[in-house]
Short mmCIF file of C-alpha atoms in Angstrom, two decimals:
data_model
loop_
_atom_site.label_atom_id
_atom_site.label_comp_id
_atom_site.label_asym_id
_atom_site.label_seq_id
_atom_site.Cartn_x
_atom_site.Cartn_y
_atom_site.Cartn_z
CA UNK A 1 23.53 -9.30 11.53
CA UNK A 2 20.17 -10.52 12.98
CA UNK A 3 17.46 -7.71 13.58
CA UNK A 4 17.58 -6.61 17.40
CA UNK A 5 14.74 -8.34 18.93
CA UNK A 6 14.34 -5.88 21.73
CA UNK A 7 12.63 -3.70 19.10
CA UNK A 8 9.69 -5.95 19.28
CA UNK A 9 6.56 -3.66 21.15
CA UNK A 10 8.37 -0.77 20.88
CA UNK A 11 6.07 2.26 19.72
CA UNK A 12 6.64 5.35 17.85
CA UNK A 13 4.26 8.11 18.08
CA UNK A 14 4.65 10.87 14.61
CA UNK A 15 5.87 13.98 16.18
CA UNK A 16 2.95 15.81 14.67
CA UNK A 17 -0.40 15.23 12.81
CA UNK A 18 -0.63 14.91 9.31
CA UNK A 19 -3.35 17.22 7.86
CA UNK A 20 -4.90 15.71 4.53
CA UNK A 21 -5.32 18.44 1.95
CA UNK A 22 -7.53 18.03 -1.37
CA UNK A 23 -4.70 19.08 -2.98
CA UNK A 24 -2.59 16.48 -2.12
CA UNK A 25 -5.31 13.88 -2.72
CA UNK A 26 -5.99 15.07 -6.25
CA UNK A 27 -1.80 15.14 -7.27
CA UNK A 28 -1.63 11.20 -5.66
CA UNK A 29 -4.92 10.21 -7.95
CA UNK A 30 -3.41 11.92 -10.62
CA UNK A 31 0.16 9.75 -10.16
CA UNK A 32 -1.63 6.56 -9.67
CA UNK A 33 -4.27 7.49 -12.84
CA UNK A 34 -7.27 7.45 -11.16
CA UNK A 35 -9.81 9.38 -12.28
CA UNK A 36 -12.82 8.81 -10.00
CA UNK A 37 -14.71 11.86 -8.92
CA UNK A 38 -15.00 10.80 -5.33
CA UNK A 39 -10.96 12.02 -4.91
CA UNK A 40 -11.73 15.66 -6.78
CA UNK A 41 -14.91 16.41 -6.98
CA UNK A 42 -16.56 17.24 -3.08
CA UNK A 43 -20.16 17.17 -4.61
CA UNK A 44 -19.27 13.69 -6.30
CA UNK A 45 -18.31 12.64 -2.70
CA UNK A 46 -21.01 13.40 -1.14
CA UNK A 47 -23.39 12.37 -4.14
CA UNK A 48 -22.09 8.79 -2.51
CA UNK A 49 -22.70 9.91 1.40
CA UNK A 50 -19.06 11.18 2.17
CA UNK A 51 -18.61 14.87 3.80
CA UNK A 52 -15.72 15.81 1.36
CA UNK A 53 -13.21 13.85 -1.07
CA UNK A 54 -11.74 11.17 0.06
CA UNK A 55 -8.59 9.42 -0.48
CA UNK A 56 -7.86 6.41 -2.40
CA UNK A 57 -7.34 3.03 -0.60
CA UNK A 58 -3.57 3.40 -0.42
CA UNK A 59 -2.92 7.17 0.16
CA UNK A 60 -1.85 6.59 3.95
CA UNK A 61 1.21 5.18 2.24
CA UNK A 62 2.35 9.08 2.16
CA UNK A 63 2.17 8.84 5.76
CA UNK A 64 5.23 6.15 6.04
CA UNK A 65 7.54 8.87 4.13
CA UNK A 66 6.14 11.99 5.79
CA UNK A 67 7.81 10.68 9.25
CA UNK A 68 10.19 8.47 7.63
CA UNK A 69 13.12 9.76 9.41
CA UNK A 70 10.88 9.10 13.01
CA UNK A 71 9.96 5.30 11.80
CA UNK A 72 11.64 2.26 13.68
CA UNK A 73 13.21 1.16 10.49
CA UNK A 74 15.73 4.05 10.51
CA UNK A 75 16.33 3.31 14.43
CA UNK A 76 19.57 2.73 14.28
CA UNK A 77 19.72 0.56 17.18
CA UNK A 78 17.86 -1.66 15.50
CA UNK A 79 20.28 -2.82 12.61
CA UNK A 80 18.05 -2.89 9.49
CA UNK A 81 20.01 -2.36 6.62
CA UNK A 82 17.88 -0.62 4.24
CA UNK A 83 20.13 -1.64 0.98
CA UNK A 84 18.76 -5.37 2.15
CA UNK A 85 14.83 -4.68 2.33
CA UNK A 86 12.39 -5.42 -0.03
CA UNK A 87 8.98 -5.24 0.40
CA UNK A 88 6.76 -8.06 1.63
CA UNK A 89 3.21 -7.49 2.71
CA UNK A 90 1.19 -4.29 3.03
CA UNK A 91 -2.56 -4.21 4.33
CA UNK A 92 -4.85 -1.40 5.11
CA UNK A 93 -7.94 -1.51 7.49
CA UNK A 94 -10.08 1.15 7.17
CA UNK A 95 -11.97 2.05 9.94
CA UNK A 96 -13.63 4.58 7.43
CA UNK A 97 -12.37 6.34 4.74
CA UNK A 98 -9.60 9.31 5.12
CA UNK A 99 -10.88 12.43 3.73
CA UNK A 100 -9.47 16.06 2.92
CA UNK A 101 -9.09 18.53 6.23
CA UNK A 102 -8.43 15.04 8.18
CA UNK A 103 -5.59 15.81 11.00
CA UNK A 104 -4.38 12.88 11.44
CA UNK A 105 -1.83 11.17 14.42
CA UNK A 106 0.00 7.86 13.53
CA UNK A 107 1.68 5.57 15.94
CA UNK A 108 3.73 3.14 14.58
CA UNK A 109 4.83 -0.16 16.96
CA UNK A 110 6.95 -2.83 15.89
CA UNK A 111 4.58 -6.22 16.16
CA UNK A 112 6.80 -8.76 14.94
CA UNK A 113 10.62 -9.99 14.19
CA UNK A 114 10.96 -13.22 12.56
CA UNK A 115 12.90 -15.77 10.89
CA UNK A 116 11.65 -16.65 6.90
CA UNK A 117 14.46 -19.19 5.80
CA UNK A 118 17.66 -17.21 5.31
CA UNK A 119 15.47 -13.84 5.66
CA UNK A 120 13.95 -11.89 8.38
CA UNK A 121 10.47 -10.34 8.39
CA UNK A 122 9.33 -6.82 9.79
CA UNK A 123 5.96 -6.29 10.52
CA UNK A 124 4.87 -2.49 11.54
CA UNK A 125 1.52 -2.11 12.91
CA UNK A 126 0.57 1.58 12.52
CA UNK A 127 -2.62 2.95 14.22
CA UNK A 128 -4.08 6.04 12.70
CA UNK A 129 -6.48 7.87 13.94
CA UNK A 130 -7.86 12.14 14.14
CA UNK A 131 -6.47 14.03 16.33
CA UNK A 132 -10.03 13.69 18.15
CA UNK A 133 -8.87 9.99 18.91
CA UNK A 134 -11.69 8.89 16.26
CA UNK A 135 -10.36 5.46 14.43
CA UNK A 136 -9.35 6.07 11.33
CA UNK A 137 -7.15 2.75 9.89
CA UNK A 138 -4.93 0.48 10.71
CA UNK A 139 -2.05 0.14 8.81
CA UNK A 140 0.02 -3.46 8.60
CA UNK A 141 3.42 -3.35 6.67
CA UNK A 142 6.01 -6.42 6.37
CA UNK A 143 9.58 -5.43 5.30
CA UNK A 144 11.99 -8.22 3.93
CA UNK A 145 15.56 -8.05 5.73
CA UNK A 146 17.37 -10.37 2.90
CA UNK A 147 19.86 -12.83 4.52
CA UNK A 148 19.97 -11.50 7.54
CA UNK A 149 18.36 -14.44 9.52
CA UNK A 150 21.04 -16.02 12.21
CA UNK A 151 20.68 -19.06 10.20
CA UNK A 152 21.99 -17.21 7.18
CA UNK A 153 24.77 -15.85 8.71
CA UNK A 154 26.18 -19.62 10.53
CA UNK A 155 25.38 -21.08 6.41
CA UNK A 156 27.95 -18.13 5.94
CA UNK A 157 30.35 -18.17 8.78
CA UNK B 1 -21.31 4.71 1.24
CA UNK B 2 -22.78 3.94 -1.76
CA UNK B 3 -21.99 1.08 -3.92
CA UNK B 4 -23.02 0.43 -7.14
CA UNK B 5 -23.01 -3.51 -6.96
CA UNK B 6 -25.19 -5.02 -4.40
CA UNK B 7 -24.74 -7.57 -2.26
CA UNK B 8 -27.54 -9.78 -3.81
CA UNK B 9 -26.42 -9.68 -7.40
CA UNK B 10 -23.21 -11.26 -6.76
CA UNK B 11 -21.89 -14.80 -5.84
CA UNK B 12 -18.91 -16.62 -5.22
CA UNK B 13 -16.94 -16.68 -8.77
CA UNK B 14 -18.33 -13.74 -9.99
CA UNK B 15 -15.17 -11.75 -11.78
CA UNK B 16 -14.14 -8.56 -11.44
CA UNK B 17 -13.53 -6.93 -15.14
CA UNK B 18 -9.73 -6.92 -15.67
CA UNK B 19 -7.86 -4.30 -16.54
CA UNK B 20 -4.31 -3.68 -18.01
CA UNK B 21 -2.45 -0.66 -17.00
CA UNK B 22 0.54 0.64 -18.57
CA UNK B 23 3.71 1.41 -16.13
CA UNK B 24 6.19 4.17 -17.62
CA UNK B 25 9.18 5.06 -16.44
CA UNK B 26 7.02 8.29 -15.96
CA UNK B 27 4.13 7.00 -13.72
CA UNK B 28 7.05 5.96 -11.56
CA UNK B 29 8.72 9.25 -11.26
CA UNK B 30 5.41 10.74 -10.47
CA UNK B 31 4.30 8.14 -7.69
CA UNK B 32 7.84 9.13 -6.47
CA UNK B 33 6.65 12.63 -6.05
CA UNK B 34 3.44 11.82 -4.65
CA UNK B 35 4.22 9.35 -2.60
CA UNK B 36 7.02 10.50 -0.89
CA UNK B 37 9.40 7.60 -1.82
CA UNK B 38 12.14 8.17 -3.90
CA UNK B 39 14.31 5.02 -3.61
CA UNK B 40 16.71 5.17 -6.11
CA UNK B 41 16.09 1.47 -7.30
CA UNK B 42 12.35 3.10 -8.60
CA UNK B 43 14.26 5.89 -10.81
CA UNK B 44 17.67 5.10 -11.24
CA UNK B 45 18.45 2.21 -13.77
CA UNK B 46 22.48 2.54 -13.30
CA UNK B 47 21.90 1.93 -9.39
CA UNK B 48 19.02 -0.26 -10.17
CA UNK B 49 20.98 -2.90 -12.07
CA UNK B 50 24.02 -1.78 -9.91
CA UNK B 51 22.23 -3.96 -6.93
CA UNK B 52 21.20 -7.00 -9.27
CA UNK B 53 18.09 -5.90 -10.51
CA UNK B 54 17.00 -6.60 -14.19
CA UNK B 55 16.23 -2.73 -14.36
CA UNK B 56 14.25 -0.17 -12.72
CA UNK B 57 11.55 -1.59 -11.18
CA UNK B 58 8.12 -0.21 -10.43
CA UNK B 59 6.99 0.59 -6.37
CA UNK B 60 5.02 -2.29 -4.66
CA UNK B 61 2.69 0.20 -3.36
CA UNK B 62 2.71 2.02 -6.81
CA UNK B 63 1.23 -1.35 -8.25
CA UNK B 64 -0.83 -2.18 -4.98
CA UNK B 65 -2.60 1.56 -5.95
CA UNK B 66 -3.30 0.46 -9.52
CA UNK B 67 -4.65 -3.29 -8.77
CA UNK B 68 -7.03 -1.14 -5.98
CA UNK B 69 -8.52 0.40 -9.21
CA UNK B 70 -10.26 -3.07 -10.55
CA UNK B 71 -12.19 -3.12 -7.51
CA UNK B 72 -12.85 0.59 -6.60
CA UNK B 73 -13.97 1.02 -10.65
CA UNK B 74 -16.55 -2.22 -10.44
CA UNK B 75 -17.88 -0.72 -7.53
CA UNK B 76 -17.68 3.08 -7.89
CA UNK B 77 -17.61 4.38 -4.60
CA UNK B 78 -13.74 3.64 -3.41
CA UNK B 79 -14.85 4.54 0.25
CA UNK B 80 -16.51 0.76 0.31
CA UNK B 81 -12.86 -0.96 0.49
CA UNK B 82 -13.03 -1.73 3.56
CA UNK B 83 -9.78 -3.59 4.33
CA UNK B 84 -7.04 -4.56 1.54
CA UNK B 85 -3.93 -6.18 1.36
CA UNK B 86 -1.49 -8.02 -0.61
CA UNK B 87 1.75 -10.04 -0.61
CA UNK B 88 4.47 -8.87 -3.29
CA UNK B 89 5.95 -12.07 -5.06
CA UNK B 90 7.59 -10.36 -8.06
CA UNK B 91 8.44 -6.68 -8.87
CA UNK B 92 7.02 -4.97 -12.20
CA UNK B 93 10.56 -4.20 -14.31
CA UNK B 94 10.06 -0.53 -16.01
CA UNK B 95 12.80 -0.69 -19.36
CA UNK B 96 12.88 2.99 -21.30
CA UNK B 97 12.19 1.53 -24.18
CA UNK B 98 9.44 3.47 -24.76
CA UNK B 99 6.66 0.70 -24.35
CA UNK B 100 7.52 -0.25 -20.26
CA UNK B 101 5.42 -2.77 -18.52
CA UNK B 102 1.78 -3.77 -18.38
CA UNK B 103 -0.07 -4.94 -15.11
CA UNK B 104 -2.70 -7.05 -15.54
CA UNK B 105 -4.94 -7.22 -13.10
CA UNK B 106 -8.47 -9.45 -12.72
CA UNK B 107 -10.72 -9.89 -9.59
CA UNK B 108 -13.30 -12.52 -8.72
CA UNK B 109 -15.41 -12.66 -5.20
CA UNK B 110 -14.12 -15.31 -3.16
CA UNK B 111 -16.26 -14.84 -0.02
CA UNK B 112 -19.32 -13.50 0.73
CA UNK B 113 -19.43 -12.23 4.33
CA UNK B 114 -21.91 -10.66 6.77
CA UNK B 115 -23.47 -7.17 6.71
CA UNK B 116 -23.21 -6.67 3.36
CA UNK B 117 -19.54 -7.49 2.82
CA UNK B 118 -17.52 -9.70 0.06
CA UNK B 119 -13.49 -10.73 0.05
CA UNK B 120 -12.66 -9.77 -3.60
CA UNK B 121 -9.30 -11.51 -4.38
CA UNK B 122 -7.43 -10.06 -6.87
CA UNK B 123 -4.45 -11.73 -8.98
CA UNK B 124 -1.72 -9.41 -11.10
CA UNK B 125 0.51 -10.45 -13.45
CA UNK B 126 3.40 -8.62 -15.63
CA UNK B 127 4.85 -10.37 -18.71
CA UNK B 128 5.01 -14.03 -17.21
CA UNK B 129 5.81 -12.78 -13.17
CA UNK B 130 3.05 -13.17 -10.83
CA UNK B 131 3.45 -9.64 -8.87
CA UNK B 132 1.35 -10.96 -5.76
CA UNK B 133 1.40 -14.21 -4.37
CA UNK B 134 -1.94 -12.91 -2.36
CA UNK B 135 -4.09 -10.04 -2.95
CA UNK B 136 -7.93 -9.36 -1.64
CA UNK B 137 -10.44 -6.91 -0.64
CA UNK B 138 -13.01 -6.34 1.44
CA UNK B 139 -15.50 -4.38 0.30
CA UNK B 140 -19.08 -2.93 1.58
CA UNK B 141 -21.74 -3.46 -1.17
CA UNK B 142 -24.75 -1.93 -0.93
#
């Protein structure tokens, strides 16, 4: 079954702000084996002009499963299978870096449904920014829905 | 910010130091917990291969996280990335056999832009798979 196209512009505020704790920072360097000071060490940070530790380039990643159950893709109405989805394209813009005791809001819209041969693609545009409204990134992700292009289904039928 | 390359000592074709990273079946389970996503096809080898996949296979962001590392480590301050994305082509398989996978992951500047700015393209590979079929960065030098 084709993706329902309807879905295209649709937004979907998070329900509440995400608050970035040093904590957290320091266990996703650790998992991803980075050591560099700037995620740990405050002083290190702002040895290199930041006011605290900031995050690595892909930590808003933890944003997508923190209000997972709140993201389009689990809309129901919208017929993603999530057994079918692989992952296509991810891209982060960073307005400036996200740092510890950032509260952050995320809005997630649907920007695009498409055909890719036999496959559909997702694309997500999230806007993050402070609770303050001050830019923060802007988050692009592309999710694969295998085979489920109306072209695939009349190769099919 | 405050990078340690600047802007005038680089040109088009200059290369990023590559790296190799080693993915465990226990780098996974942590970027699971860290990450927030625990889909089953990054833990689970009996599901894994259950829906056609050689074996467990390593997150796209979990390998998106370690290519950032070439560029972040050449130019120290990981607050100068600007803007980065990539295009996943081929998943990193993660056997327990006790040796896993290795990324391999080089850089070279493809593009020097305004204000300070170059596109750093980055290209990953694991055994003979190509893991992106794009990657770059932009990043502020100083």
């Amino acid at each position: 079954m084709p993706l329902n196209r309807d879905f295209i512009g649709r937004s979907y505020p998070a329900s509440a702000p995400y608050e970035v704790g040093r904590e957290k920072i320091r266990e996703f360097a650790t998992a991803i084996g980075d050591a560099n000071p700037a995620y740990v060490d405050a002083d290190a940070a702002r040895a290199l002009g930041h006011p605290d530790v900031i995050a690595p380039p892909t930590f808003l990643t933890v944003l997508t499963f923190r209000f997972f159950d709140e993201s389009p893709i689990v809309d129901p109405g919208l017929g993603l299978e999530y057994s079918r989805v692989v992952h296509g394209e991810q891209r982060f813009v960073h307005h400036r870096p996200v740092r510890a005791g950032d509260r952050l809001a995320v809005t997630s819209r649907v920007a695009d449904i498409r055909d890719a041969g036999r496959n559909e693609l997702l694309t997500t545009q999230s806007e993050v920014t402070t609770v303050d409204s001050e830019r923060v990134a802007t988050v692009y992700n592309t999710l694969v829905s295998r085979g489920t292009a109306a072209s695939a289904a009349q190769q099919e039928a | 910010m405050a990078a340690a390359v600047r802007y005038a000592d680089v040109e088009v074709g200059t290369e990023v130091p590559a790296v190799d990273f080693a993915v465990q079946r226990v780098n996974l389970v942590r970027y699971c917990g860290a990450s927030g996503d625990f889909n089953t096809i990054h833990w689970n080898e009996r599901f894994a291969t259950s829906v056609g996949l050689p074996n467990v296979i390593a997150h796209g962001m979990y390998t998106m996280a370690e290519a950032a590392r070439v560029v972040t480590d050449w130019v120290g301050d990981p607050g100068a990335v600007v803007e980065y994305g990539v295009r996943f082509s081929s998943p990193v398989v993660v056997p327990d056999d006790g040796v896993g996978a290795t990324l391999t992951v080089s850089g070279r500047v493809e593009e020097k832009l305004a204000d300070n700015r170059v596109v750093v393209g980055l290209t990953a590979t694991s055994g003979d798979a190509k893991v992106f079929s794009g990657a770059r960065a932009v990043v502020q030098l100083a």
